[in-house]
Structures are given as structure tokens and as C-alpha cells.
XYZ file of N, CA and C in Angstrom:
195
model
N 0.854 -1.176 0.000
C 0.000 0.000 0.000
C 0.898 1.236 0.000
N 0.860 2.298 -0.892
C 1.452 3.131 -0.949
C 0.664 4.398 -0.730
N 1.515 5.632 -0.017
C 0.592 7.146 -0.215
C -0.395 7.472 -1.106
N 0.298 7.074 -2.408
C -0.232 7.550 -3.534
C -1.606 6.746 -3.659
N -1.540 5.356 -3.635
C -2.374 4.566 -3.904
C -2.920 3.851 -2.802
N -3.691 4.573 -1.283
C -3.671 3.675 -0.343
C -5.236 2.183 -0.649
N -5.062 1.336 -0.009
C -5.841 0.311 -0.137
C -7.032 0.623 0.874
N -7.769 1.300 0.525
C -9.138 1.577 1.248
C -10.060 0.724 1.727
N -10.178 -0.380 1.480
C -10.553 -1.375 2.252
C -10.070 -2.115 3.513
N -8.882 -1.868 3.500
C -8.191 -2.344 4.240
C -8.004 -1.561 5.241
N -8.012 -0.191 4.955
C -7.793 0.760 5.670
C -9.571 1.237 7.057
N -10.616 0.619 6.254
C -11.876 0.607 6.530
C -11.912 -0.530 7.266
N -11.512 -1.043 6.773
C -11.720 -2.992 7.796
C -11.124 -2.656 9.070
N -10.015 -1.392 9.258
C -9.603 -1.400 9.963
C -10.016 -1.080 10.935
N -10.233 -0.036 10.575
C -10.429 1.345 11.476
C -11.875 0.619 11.985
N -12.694 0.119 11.378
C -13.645 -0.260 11.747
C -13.778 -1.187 12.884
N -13.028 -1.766 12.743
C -12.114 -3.434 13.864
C -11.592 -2.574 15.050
N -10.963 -1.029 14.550
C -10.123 -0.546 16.152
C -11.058 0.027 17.307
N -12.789 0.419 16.264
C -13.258 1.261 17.308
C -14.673 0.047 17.682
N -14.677 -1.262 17.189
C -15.732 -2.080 17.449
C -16.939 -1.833 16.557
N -16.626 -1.557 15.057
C -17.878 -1.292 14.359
C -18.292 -1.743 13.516
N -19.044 -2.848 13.470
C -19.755 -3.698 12.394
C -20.037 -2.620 11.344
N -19.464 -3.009 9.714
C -20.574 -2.753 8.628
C -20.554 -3.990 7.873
N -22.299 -3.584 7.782
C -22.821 -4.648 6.880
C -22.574 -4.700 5.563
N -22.387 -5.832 5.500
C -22.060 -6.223 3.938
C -22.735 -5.440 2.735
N -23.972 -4.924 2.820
C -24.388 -4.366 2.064
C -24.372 -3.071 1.604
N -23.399 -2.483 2.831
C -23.206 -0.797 3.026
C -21.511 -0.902 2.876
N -20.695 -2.037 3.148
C -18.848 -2.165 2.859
C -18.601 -1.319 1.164
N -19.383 -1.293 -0.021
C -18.602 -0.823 -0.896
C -18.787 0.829 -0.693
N -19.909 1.106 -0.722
C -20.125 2.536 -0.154
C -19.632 2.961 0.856
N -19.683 2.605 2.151
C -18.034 3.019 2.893
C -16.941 2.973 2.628
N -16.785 2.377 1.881
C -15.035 2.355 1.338
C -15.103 3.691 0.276
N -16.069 3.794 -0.532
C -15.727 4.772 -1.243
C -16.177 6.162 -0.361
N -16.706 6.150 0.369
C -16.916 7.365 1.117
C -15.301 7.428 1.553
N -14.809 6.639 2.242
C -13.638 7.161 2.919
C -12.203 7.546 1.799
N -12.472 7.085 0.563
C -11.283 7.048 -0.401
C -11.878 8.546 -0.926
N -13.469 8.737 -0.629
C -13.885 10.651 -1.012
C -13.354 10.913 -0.159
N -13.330 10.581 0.668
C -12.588 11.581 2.123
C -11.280 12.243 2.094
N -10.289 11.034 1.971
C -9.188 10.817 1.522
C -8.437 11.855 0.277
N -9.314 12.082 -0.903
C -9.526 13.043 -2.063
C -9.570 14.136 -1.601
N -10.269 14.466 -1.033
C -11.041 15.877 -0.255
C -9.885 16.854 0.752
N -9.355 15.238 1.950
C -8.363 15.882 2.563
C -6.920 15.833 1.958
N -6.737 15.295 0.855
C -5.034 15.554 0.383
C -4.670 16.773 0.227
N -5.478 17.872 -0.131
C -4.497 18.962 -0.129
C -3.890 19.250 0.941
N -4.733 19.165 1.976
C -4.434 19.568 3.812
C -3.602 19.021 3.380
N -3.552 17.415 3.596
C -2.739 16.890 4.356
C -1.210 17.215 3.533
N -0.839 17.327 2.613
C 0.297 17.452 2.224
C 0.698 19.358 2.080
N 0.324 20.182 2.859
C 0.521 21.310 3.095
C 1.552 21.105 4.397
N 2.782 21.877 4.100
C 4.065 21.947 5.116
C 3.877 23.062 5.825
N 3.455 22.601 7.039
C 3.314 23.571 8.521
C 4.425 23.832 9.026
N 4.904 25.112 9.277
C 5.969 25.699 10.507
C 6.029 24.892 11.744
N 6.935 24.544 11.904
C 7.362 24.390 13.645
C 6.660 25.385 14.336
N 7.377 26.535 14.047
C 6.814 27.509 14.958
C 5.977 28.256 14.911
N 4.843 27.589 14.183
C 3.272 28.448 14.322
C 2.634 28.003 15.544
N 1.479 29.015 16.086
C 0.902 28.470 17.698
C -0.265 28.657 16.971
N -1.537 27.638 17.338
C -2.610 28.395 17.585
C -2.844 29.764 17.990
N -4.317 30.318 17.147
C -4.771 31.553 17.254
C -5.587 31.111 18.994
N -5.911 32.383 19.276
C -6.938 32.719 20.354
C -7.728 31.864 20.049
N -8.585 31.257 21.635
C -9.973 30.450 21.213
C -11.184 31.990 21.642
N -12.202 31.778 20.773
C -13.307 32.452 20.915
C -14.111 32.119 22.098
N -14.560 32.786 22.934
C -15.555 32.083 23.779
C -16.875 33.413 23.851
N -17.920 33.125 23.522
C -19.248 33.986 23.085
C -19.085 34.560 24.400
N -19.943 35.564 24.847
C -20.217 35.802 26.242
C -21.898 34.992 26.723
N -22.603 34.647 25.564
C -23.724 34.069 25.811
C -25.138 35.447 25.514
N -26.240 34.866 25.838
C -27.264 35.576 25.454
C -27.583 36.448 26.610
């Protein structure tokens, strides 16, 4: 399995097995491709090179109504 080309099933069988979560056979190809959309969606993030030395911004907190 490579970056470029990861094995999404495998990667689903997994993740699915680490947190205790049955999918049914009839919903496995459509989860797999949901997560390989996912996967699509987040590559730009993920291959964007972050500073060491950036901090988080301020957190917001409302004052309420």
C-alpha cells in the first residue's frame, strides 16, 4: 500500500475493527468509497508543510445571550 495509492478497504476494515464497528455487507462498498472521497477531499491539507513555529490563534468564547 502506498501514499499515492492507499488500499481503502483495508484501511476501513480497519479502522472499523479498532473502534468495534460492524458494517454490513451491504453498506462495505459505499463506505469504502466514502472514505477514499474523504481521503480526495483531505489531500491537499494533508500534504501542506506547517511551521514548527506556528501556535494556535486565540480560542473564541461567546459571552452568551
Amino acid at each position: 500500500m502506498s501514499q499515492d495509492n492507499p488500499d481503502y478497504a483495508a484501511l476501513t476494515d480497519a479502522a472499523a475493527a479498532l473502534v468495534d464497528l460492524p458494517i454490513a455487507p451491504e453498506y462495505r462498498a459505499k463506505v469504502i468509497e466514502n472514505v477514499a472521497r474523504s481521503h480526495a477531499i483531505a489531500r491537499p491539507l494533508l500534504a501542506l508543510d506547517l511551521d514548527d513555529g506556528l501556535e494556535t490563534g486565540p480560542t473564541f468564547r461567546s459571552e452568551g445571550p
